[in-house]
PDB file of C-alpha atoms and ligand atoms in Angstrom:
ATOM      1  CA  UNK A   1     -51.428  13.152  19.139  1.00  0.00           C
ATOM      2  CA  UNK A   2     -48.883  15.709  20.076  1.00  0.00           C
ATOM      3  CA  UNK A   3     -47.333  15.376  23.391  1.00  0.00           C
ATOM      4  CA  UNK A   4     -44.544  17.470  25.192  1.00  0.00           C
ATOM      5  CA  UNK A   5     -42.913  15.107  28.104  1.00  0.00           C
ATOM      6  CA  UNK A   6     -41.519  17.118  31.051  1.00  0.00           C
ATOM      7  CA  UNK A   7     -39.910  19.712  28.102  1.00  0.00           C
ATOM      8  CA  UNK A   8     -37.894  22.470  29.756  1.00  0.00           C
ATOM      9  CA  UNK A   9     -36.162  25.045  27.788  1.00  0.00           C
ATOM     10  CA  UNK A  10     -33.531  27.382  28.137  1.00  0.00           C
ATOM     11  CA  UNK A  11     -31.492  29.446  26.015  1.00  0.00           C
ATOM     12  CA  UNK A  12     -27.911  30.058  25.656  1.00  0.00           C
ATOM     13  CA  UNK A  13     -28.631  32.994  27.770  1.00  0.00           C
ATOM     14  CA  UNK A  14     -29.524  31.304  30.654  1.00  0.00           C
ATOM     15  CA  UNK A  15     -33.520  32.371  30.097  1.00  0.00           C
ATOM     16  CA  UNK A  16     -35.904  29.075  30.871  1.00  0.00           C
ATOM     17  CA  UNK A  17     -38.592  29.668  28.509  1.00  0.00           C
ATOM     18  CA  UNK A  18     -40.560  26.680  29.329  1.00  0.00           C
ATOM     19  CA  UNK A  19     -40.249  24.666  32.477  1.00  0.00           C
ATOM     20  CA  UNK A  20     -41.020  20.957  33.040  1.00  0.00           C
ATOM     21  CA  UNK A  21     -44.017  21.193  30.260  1.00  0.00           C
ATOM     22  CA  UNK A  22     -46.299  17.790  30.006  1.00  0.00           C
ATOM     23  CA  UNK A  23     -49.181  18.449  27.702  1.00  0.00           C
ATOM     24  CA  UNK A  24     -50.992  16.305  25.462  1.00  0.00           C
ATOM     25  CA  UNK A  25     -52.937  17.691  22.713  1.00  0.00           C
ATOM     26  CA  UNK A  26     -55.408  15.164  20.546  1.00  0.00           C
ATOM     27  CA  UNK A  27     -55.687  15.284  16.863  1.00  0.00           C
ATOM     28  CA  UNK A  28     -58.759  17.743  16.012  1.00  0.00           C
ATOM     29  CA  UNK A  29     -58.728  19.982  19.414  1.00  0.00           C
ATOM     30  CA  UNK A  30     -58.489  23.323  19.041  1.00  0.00           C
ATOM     31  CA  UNK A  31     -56.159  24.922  22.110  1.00  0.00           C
ATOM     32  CA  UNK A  32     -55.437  28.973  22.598  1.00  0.00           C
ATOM     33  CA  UNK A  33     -52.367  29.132  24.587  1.00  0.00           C
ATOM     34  CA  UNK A  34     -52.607  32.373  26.188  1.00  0.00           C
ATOM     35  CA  UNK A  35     -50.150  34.244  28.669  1.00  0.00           C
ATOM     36  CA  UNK A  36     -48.260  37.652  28.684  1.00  0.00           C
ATOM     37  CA  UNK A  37     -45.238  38.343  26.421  1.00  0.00           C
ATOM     38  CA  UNK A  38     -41.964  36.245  27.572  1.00  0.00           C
ATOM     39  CA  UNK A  39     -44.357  33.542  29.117  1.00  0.00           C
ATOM     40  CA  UNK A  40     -43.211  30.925  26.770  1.00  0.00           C
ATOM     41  CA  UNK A  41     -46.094  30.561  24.181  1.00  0.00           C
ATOM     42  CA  UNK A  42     -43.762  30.857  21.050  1.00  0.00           C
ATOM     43  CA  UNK A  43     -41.012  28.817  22.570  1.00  0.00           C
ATOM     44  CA  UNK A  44     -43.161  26.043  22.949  1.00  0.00           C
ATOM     45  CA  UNK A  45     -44.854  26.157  19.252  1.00  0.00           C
ATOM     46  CA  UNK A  46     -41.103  26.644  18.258  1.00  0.00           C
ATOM     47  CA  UNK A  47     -40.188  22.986  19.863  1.00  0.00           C
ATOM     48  CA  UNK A  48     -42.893  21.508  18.035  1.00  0.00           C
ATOM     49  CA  UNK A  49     -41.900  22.885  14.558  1.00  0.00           C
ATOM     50  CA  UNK A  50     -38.113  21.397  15.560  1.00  0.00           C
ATOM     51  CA  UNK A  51     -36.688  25.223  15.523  1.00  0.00           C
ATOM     52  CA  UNK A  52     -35.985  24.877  19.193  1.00  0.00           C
ATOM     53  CA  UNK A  53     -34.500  22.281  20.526  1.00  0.00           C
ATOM     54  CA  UNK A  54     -35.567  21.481  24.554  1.00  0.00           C
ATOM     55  CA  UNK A  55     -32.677  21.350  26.639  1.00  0.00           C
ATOM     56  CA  UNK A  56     -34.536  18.296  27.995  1.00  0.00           C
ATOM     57  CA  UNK A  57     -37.890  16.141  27.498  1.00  0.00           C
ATOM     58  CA  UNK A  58     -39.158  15.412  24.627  1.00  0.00           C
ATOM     59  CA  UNK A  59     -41.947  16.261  22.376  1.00  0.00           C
ATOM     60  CA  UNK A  60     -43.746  13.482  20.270  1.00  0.00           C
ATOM     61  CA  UNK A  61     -45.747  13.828  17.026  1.00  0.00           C
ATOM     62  CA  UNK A  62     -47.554  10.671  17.489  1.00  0.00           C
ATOM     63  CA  UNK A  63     -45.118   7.993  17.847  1.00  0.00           C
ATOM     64  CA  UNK A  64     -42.028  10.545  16.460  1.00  0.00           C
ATOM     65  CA  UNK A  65     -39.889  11.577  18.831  1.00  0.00           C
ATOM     66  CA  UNK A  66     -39.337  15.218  16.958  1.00  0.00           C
ATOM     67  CA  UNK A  67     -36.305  16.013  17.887  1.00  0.00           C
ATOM     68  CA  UNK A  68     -34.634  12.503  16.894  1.00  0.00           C
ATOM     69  CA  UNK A  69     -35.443  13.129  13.485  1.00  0.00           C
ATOM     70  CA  UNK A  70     -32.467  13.477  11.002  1.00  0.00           C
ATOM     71  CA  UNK A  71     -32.255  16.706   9.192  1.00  0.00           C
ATOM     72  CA  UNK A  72     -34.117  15.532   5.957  1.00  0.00           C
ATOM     73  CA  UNK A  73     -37.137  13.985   8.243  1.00  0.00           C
ATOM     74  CA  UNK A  74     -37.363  17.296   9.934  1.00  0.00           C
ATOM     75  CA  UNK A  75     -38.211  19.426   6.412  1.00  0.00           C
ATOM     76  CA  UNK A  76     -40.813  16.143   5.468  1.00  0.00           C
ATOM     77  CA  UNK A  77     -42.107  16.401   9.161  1.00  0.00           C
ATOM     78  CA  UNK A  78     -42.890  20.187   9.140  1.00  0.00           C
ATOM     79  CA  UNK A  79     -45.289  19.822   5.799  1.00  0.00           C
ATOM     80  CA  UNK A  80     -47.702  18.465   8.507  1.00  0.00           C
ATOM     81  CA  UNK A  81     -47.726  21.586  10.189  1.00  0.00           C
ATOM     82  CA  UNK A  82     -48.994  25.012   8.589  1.00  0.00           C
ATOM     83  CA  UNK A  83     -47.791  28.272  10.029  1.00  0.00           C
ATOM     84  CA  UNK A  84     -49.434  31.704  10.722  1.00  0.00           C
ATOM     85  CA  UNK A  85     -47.615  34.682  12.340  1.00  0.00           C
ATOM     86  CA  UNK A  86     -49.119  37.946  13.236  1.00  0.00           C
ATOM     87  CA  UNK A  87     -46.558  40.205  10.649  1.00  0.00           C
ATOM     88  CA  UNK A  88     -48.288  38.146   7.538  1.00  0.00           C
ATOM     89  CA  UNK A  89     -44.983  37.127   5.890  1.00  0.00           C
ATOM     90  CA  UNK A  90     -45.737  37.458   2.661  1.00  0.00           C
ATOM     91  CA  UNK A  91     -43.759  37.680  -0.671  1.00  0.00           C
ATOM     92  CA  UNK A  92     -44.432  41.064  -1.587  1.00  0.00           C
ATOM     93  CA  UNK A  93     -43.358  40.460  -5.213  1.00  0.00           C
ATOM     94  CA  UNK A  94     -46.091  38.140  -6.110  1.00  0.00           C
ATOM     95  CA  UNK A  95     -50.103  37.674  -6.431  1.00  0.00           C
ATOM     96  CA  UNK A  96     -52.546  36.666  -3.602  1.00  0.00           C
ATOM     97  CA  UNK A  97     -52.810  33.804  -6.098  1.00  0.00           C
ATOM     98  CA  UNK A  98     -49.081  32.935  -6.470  1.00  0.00           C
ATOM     99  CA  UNK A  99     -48.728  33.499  -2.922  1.00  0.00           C
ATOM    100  CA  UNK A 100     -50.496  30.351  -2.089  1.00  0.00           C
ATOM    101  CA  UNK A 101     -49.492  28.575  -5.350  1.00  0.00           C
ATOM    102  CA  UNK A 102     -45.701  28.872  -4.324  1.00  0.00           C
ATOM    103  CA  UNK A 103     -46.133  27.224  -1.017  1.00  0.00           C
ATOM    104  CA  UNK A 104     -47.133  24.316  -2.975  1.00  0.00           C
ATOM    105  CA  UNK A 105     -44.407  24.720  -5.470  1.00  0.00           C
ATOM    106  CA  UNK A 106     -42.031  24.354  -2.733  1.00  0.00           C
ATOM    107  CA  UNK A 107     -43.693  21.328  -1.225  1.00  0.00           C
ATOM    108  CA  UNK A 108     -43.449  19.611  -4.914  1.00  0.00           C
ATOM    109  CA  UNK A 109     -47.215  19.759  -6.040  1.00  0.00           C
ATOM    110  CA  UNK A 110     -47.604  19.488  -9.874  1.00  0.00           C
ATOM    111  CA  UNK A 111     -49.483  22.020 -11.859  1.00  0.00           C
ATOM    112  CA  UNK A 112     -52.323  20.156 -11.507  1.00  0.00           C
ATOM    113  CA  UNK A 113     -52.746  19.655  -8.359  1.00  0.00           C
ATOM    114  CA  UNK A 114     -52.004  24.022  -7.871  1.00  0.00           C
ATOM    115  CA  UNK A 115     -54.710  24.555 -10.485  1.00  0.00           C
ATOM    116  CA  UNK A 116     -57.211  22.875  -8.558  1.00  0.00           C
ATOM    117  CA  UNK A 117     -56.117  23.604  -4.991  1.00  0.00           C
ATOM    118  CA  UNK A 118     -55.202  27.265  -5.055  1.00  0.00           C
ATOM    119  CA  UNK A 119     -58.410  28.417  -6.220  1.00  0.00           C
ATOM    120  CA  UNK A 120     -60.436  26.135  -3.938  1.00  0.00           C
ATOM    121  CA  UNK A 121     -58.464  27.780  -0.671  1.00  0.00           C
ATOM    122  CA  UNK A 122     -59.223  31.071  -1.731  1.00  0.00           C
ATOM    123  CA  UNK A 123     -62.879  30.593  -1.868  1.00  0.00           C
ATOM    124  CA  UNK A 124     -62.488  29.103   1.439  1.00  0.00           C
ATOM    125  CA  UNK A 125     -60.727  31.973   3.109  1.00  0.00           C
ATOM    126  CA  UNK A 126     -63.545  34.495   1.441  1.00  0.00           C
ATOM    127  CA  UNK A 127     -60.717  35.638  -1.239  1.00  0.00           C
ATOM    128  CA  UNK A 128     -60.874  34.226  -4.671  1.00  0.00           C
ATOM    129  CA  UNK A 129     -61.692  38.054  -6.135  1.00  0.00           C
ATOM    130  CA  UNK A 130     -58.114  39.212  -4.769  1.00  0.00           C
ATOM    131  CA  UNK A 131     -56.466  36.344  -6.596  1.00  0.00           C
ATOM    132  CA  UNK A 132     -54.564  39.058  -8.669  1.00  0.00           C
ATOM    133  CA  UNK A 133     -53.733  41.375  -6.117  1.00  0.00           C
ATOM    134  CA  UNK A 134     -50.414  41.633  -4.383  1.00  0.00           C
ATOM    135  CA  UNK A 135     -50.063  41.682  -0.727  1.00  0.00           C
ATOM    136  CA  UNK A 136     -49.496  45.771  -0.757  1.00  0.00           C
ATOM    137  CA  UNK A 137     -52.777  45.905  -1.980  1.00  0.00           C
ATOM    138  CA  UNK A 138     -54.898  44.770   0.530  1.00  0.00           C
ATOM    139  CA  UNK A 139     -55.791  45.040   4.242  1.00  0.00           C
ATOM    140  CA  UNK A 140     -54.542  43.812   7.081  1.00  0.00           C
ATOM    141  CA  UNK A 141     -57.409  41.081   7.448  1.00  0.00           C
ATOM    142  CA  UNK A 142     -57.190  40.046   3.351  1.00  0.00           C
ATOM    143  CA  UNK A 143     -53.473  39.824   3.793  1.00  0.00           C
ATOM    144  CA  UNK A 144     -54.074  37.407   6.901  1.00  0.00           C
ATOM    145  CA  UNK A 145     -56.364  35.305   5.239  1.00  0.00           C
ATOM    146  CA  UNK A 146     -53.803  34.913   2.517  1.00  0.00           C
ATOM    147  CA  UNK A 147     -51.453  33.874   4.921  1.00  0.00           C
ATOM    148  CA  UNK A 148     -53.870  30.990   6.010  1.00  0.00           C
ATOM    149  CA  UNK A 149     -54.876  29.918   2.779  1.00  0.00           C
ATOM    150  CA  UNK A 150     -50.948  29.450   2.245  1.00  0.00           C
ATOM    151  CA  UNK A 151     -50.307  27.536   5.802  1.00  0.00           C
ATOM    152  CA  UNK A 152     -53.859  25.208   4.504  1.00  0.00           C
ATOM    153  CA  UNK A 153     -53.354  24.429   1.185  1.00  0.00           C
ATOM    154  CA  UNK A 154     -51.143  21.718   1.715  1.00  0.00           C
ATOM    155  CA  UNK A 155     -53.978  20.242   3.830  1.00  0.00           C
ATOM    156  CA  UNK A 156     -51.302  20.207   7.312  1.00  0.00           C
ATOM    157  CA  UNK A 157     -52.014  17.622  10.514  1.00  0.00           C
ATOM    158  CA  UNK A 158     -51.950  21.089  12.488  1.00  0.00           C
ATOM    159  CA  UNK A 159     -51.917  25.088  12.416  1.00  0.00           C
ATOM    160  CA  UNK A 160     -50.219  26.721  14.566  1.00  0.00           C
ATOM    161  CA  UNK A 161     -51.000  30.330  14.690  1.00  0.00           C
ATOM    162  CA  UNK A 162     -48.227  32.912  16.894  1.00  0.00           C
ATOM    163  CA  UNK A 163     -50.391  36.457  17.630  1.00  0.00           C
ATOM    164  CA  UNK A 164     -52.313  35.887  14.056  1.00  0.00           C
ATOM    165  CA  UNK A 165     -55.001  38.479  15.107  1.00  0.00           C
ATOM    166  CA  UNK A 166     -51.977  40.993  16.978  1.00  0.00           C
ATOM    167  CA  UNK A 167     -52.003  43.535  13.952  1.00  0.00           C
ATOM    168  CA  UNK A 168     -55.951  43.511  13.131  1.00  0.00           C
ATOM    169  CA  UNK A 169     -59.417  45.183  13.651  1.00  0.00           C
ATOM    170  CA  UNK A 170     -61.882  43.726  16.058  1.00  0.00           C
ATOM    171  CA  UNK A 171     -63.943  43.436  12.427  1.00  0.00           C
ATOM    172  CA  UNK A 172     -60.726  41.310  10.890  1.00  0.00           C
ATOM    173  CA  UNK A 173     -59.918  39.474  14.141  1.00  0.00           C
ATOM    174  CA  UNK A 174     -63.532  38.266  14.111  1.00  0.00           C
ATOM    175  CA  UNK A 175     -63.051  37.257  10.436  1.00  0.00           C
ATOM    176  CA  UNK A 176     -60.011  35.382  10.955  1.00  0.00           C
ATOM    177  CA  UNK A 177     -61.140  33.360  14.089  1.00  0.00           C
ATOM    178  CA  UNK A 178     -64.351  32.410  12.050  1.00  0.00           C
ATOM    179  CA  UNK A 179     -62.036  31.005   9.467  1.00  0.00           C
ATOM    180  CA  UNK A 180     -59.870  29.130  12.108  1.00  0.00           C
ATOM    181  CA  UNK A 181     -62.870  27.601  13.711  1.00  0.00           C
ATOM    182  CA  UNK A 182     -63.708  26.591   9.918  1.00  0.00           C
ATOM    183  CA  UNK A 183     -60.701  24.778   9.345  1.00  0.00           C
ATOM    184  CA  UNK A 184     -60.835  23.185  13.178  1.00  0.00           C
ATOM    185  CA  UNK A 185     -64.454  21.603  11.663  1.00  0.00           C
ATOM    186  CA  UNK A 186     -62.683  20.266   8.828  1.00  0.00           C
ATOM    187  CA  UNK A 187     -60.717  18.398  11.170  1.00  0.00           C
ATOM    188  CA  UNK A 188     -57.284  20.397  11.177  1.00  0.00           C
ATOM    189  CA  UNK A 189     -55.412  20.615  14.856  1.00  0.00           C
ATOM    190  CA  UNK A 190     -55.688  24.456  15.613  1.00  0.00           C
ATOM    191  CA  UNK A 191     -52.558  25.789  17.988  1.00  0.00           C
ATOM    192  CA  UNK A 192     -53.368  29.215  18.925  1.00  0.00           C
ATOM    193  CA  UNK A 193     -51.154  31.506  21.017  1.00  0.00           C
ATOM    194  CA  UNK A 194     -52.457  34.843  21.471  1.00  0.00           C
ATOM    195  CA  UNK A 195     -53.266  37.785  24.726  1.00  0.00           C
ATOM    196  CA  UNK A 196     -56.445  38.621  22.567  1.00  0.00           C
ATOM    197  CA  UNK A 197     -59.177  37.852  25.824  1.00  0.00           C
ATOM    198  CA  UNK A 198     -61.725  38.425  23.553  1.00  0.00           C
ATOM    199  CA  UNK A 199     -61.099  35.712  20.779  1.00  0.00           C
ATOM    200  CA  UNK A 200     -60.046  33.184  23.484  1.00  0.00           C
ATOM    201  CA  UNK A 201     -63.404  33.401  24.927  1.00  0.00           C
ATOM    202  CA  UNK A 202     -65.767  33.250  21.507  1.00  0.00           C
ATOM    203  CA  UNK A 203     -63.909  30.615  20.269  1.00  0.00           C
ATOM    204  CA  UNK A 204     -64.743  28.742  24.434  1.00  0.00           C
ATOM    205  CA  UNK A 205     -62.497  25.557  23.231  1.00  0.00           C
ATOM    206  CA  UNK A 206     -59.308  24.571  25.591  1.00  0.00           C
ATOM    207  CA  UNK A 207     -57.179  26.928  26.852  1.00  0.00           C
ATOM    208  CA  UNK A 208     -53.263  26.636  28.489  1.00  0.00           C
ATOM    209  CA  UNK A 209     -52.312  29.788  30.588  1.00  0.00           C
ATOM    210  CA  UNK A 210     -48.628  30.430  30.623  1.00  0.00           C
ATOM    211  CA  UNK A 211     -46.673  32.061  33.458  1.00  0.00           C
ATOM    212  CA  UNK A 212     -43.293  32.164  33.472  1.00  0.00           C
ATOM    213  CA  UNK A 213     -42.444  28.638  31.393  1.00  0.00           C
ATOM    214  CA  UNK A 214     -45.340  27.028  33.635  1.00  0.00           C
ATOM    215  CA  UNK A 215     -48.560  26.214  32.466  1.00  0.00           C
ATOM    216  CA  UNK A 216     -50.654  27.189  34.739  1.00  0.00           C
ATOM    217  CA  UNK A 217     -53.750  26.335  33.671  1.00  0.00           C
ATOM    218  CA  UNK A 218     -55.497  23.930  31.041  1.00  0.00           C
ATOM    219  CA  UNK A 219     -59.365  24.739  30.911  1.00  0.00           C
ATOM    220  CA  UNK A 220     -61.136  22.646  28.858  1.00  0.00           C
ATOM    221  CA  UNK A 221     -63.441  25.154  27.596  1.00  0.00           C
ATOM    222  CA  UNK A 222     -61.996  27.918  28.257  1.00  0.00           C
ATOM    223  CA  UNK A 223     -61.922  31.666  29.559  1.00  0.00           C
ATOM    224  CA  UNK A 224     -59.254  33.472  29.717  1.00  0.00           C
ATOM    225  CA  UNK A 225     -58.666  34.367  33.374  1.00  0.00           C
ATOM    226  CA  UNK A 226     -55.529  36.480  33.894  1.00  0.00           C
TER     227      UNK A 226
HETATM  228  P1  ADP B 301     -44.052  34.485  24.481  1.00  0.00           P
HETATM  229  O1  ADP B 301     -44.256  33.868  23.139  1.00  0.00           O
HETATM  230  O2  ADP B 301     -45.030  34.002  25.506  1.00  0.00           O
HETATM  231  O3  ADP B 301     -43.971  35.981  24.431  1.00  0.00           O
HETATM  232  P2  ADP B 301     -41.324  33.502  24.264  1.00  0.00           P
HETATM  233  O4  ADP B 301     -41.356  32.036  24.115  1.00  0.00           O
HETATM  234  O5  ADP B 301     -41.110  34.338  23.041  1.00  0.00           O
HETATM  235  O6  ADP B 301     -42.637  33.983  25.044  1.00  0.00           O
HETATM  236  O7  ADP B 301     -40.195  33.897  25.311  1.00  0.00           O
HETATM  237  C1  ADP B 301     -40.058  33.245  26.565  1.00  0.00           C
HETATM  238  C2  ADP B 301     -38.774  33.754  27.246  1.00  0.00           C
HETATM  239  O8  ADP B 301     -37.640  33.309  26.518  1.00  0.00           O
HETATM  240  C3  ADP B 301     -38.656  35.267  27.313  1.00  0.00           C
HETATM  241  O9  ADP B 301     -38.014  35.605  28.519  1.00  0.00           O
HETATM  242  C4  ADP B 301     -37.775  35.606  26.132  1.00  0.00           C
HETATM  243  O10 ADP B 301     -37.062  36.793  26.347  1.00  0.00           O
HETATM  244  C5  ADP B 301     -36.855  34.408  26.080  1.00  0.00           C
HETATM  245  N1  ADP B 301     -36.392  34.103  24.705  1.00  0.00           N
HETATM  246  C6  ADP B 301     -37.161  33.856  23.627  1.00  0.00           C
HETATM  247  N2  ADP B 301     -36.402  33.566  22.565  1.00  0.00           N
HETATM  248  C7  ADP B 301     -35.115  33.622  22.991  1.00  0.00           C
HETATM  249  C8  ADP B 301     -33.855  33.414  22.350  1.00  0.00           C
HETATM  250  N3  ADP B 301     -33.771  33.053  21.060  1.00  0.00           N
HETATM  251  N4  ADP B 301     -32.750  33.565  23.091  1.00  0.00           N
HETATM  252  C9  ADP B 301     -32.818  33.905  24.385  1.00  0.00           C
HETATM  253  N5  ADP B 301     -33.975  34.102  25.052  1.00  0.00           N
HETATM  254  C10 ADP B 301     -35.099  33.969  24.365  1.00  0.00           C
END
């Protein structure tokens, strides 16, 4: 379970992202965090991937308090969590295919174990015939969908996805919130923060409205209602 504890945030600049935040979120749940821009959305994913520190509270991964961990826990604790971001951030020098094979490269995987995995998440993300292509050759949606086959391969506790459909066609958002809701079934933790109305309601799972650091509301099977 992931839980922030009265978590308030500000920044050297005197901005309180998030204010007095208690949440819990269970281990399979699938929660949109919606609000406008400067609400607080990424600033909260941010203190659960320890990049942000809370200025008080604290935010648990189970029994982990995240933010006690020692710099060589924190790099160990973030393999549980796969990222997605709505500019892609792909290497533009290398193949769909090594895309997803270096992200298991980095996390120490043996050939092996990339041989049979990479190829496996491709299918699974509808792209094992762009294995070869780089990034610059394909859409907006394919390049997305590489992006999550990178943040699953190495089978992550959680996703958390900032904007992932921001950049896309209704056609690709649909695609890429079909996938999500795959992964969700497979039992992955799904942290979406997005102002797309439209996906928040077809996906109809929980969803946190943030206004000004506060959240607002937490519908359990949710509309977005802004
Ligand atoms: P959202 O993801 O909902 O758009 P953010 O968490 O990015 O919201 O931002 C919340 C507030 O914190 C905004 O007012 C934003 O300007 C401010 N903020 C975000 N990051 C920083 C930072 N690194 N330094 C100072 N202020 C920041």
């Amino acid at each position: 379970m992931i839980l922030f504890e009265k978590v308030t945030k500000k920044y050297p600049n005197d901005t309180v992202a998030v204010r007095d935040v208690t949440l819990a979120i269970e281990p399979s749940e699938f929660v949109s965090i919606v609000g406008h821009s400067g609400a607080g959305k990424t600033t909260l994913t941010k203190m659960l991937l320890a990049e942000e520190r809370p200025t008080s509270g604290r935010v648990f991964f189970g029994s982990v308090d995240i933010h006690r961990l020692k710099k060589d826990e924190i790099h160990h604790f973030r393999r549980k969590i796969g990222t997605i971001f709505q500019d892609f951030r792909l290497l533009p020098q290398k193949t769909v295919y090594e895309n997803v094979a270096f992200a298991m490269e980095v996390s120490g995987k043996s050939d092996e174990e990339i041989m049979a995995d990479v190829p496996h998440v491709l299918d699974l993300v509808n792209l094992a015939d762009k294995a070869f292509n780089f990034p610059h050759e394909l859409s907006g949606g394919e390049k997305q969908r590489v992006a999550i086959a990178r943040a699953i391969v190495n089978q992550p506790d959680i996703i958390i996805a900032d904007e992932p459909t921001g950049n896309l066609d209704p056609v690709s958002t649909y695609e890429i919130v079909q996938i999500l809701r795959k992964i969700n079934e497979l039992g992955t933790t799904i942290i979406l923060a997005t102002h797309n109305k439209g996906v928040v309601d077809s996906i109809g799972r929980r969803v946190l409205t943030m206004e000004d650091g506060v959240v607002v509301r937490d519908d359990p099977s949710g509309k977005y209602s802004m």
